[in-house]
Coordinates of C-alpha atoms in Angstrom, one line a residue:
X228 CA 23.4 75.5 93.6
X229 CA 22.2 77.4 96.1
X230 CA 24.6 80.3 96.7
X231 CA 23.9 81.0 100.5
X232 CA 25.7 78.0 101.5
X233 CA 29.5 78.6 99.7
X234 CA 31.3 80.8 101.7
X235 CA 34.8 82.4 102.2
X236 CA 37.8 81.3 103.9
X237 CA 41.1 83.5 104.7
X238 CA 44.0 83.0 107.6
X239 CA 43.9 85.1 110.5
X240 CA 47.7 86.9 109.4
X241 CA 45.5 88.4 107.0
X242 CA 44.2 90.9 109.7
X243 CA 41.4 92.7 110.7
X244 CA 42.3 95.6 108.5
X245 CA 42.1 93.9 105.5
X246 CA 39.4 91.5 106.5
X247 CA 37.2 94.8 107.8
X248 CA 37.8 96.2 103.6
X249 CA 36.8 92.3 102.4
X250 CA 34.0 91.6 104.4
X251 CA 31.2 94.1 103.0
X252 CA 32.2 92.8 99.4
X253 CA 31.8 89.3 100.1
X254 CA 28.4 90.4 101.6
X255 CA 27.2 92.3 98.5
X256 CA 28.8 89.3 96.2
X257 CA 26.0 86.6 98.4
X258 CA 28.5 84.7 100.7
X259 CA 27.0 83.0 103.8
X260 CA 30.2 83.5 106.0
X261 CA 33.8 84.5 106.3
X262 CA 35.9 81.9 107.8
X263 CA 38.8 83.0 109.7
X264 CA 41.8 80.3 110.5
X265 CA 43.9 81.3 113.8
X266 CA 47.3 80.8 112.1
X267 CA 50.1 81.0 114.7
X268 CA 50.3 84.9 116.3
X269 CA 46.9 86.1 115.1
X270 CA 44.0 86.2 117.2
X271 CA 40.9 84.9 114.4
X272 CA 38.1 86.5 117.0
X273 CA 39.4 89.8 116.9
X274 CA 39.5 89.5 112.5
X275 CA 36.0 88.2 112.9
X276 CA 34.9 91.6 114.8
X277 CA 36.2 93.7 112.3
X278 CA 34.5 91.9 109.8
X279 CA 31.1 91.6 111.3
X280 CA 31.5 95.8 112.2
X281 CA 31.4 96.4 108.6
X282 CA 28.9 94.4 107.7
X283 CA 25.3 93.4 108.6
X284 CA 23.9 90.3 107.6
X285 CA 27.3 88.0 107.1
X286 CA 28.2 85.5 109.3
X287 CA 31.5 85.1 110.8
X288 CA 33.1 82.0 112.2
X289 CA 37.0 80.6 113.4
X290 CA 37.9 77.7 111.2
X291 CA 39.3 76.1 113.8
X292 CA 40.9 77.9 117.4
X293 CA 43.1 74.9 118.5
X294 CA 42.2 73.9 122.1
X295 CA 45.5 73.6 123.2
X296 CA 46.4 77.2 122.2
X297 CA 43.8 79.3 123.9
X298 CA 41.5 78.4 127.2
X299 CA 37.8 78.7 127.5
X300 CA 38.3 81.9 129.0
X301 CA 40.3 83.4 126.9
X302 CA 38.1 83.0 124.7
X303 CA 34.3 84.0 126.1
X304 CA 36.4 87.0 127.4
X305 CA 37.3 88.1 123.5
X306 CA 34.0 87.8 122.6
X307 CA 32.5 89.6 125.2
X308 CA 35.4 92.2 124.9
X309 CA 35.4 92.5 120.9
X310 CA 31.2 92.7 121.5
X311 CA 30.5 89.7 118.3
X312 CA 26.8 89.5 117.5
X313 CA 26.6 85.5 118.8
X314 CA 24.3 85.2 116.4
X315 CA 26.2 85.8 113.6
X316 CA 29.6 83.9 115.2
X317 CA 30.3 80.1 114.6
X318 CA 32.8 79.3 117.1
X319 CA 35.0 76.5 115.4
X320 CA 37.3 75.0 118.0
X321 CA 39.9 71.6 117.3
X322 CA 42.2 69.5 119.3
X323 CA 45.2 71.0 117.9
X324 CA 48.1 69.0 118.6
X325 CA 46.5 67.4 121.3
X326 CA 47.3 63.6 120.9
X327 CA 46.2 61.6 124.7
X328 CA 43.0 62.9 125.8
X329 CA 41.6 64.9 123.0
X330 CA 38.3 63.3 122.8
X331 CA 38.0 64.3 126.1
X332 CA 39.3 67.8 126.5
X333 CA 37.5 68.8 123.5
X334 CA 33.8 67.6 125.0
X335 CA 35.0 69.5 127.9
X336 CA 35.5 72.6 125.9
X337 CA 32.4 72.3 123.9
X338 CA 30.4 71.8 127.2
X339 CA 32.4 74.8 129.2
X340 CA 32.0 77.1 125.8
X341 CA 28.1 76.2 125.4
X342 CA 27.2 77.4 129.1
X343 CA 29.1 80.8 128.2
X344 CA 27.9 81.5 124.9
X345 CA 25.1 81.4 122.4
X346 CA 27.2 81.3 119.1
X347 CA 27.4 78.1 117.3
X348 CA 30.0 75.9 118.2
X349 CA 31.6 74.4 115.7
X350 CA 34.4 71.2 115.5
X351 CA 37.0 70.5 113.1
X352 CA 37.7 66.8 113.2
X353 CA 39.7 64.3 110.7
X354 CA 39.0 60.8 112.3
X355 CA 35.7 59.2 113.3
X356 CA 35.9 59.5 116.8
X357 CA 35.8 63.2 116.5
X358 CA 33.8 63.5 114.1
X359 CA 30.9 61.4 115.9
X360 CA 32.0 63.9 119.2
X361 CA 30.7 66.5 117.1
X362 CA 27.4 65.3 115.9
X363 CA 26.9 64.5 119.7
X364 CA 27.8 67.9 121.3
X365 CA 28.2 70.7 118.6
X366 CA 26.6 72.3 116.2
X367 CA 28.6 72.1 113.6
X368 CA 31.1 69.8 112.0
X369 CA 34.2 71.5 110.3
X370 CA 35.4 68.9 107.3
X371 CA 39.1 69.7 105.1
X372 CA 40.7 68.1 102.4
X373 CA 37.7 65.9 101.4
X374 CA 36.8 64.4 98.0
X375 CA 33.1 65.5 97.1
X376 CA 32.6 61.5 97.2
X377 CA 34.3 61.3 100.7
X378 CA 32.6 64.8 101.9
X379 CA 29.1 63.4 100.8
X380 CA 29.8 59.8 102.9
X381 CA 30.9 61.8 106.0
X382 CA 28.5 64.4 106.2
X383 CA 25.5 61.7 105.6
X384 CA 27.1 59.4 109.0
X385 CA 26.8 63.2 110.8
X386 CA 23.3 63.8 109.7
X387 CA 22.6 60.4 110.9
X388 CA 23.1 61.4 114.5
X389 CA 22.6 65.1 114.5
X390 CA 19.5 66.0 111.4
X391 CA 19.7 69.8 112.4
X392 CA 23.4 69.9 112.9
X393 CA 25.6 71.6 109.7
X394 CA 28.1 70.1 107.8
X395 CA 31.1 72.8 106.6
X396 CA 33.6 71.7 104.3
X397 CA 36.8 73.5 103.1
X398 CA 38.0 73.3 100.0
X399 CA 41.4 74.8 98.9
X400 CA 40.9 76.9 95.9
X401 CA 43.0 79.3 93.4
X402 CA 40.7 81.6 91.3
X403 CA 43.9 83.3 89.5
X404 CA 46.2 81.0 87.2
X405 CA 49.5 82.6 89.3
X406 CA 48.1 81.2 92.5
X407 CA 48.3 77.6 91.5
X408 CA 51.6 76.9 92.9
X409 CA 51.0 78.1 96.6
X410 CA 47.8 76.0 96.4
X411 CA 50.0 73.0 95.4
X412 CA 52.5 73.8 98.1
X413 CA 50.4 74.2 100.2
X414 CA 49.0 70.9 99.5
X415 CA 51.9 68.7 99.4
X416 CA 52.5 70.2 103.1
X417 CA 49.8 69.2 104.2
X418 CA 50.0 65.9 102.5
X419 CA 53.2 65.3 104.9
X420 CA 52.6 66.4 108.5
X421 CA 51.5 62.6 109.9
X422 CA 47.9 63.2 110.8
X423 CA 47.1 64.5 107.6
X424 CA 49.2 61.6 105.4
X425 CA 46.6 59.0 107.7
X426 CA 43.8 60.6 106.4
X427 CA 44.7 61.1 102.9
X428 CA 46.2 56.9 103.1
X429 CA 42.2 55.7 104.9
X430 CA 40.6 58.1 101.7
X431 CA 43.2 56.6 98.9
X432 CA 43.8 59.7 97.6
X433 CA 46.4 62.9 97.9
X434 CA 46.1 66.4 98.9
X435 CA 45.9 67.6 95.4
X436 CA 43.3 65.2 94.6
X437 CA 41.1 67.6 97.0
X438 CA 41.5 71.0 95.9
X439 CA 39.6 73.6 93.7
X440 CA 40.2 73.7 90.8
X441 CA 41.3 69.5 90.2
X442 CA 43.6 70.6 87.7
X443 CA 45.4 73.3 86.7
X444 CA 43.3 75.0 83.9
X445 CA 39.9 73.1 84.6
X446 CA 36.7 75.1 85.8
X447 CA 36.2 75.4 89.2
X448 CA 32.1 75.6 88.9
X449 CA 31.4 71.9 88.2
X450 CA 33.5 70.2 91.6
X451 CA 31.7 73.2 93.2
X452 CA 28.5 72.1 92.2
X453 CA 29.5 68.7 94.1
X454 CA 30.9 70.1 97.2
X455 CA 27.4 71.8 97.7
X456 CA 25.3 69.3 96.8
X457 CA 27.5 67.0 99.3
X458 CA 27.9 69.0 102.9
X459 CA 25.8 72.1 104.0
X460 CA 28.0 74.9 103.8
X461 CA 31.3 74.9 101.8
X462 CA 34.2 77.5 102.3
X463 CA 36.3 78.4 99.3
X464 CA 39.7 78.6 101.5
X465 CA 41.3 81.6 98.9
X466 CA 44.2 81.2 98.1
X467 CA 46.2 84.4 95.9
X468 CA 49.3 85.0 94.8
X469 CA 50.0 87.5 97.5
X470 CA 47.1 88.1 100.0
X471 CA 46.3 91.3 98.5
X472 CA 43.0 92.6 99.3
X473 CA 41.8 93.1 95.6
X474 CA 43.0 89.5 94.6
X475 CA 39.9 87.9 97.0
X476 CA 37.6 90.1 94.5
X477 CA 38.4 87.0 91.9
X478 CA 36.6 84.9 94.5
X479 CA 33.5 86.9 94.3
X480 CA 31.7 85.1 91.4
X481 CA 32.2 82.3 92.4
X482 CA 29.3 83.3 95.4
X483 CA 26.0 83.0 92.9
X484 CA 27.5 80.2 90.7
X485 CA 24.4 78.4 89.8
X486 CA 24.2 74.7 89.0

């Protein structure tokens, strides 16, 4: 395995504070990038700055800033404002909770944010439609709640279209024992919103059936080794008992595993 591509993945409530204490760690420790998700309330470009101030070779990317929450505007103004290198920012962007139109506003915003910007744009997408949008106009493809199987098949139709383009996969993970059960949670809620229970019904398989470790008490190294041999980048979305900085440091192996 090639450790460069297996990166990080916290939520935006985190903050900046503790993401500005992670960040050098995870840079030390061999991790490609620290993916931020803009939860409800938290701004994910302003935890991104204070991560990339504290560091200076790790990349920084949103994982994803819904469309429908924040303009184009907002958003080339924060970072212009919050002065992140663009090339070490992947701008991850989704539909939200867009339902009529999102094909469309989201080519919009991809076209709108690549006039204004020269970080990566990335796109979360679930169905085919949106994912084929983003092998057409972004540089990046953001994949969640994937098989390595279903990962590999997806990633393969985006290199089909877009060769140069990157394929990032999340993957919900638990490195300490006491964890397991907000991963699971976390899971199953997932596993109801509607969107979500589509996916998981066209894959034949549930949430849990996509997580890090498989099983409570199995290694989490061998999946890993078939997440990264299937997509180009894959984000080990941490989850700990209680969001305590020093709990992520369990993650930190997990960087330079090697096949």
């Amino acid at each position: 395995m090639n450790h460069r591509r297996v990166s990080l993945g916290i939520a935006g409530e985190l903050g900046a504070k503790k993401a500005a204490a992670l960040a050098p760690r995870l840079e030390e420790a061999g991790f490609r990038t620290l993916w931020i998700n803009e939860t409800p309330g938290t701004n994910a470009l302003e935890v991104a700055a204070a991560a990339a101030r504290e560091t200076e070779n790790l990349r920084v990317a949103t994982g994803v800033i819904p469309i429908d929450r924040r303009s184009v505007s907002e958003l080339l103004d924060d970072i212009e404002r919050l002065e992140i290198p663009a090339d070490r920012l992947t701008l991850g962007i989704g539909s939200g909770q867009m339902r009529r139109g999102a094909l469309a506003a989201v080519e919009q915003t991809l076209a709108e944010l690549r006039a204004g910007t020269d970080a990566r744009l990335a796109l979360g997408a679930l169905g085919p439609r949106m994912r084929e949008l983003a092998a057409r106009h972004a540089d990046a493809l953001v994949l969640n709640w994937l098989t390595p199987e279903a990962a590999r098949e997806q990633a393969e139709a985006f290199h089909a279209v877009q060769p140069a383009g990157e394929v990032v996969l999340y993957a919900r993970t638990n490195a300490e024992p006491s964890a397991r059960g907000r991963l699971e949670e976390e899971a199953d809620r997932y596993g109801g919103y509607p969107a979500y229970a589509a996916h998981f019904a066209r894959l034949g398989v549930t949430a849990r059936d996509t997580v890090l470790p498989p099983e409570p008490d199995v290694e989490i190294a061998p999946r890993l080794d078939a997440y990264t041999a299937a997509v180009d980048e894959v984000v080990l979305r941490a989850i700990t008992p209680g969001d305590h900085t020093d709990e992520f440091l369990a993650f930190l192996p997990l960087a330079r595993t090697e096949a």
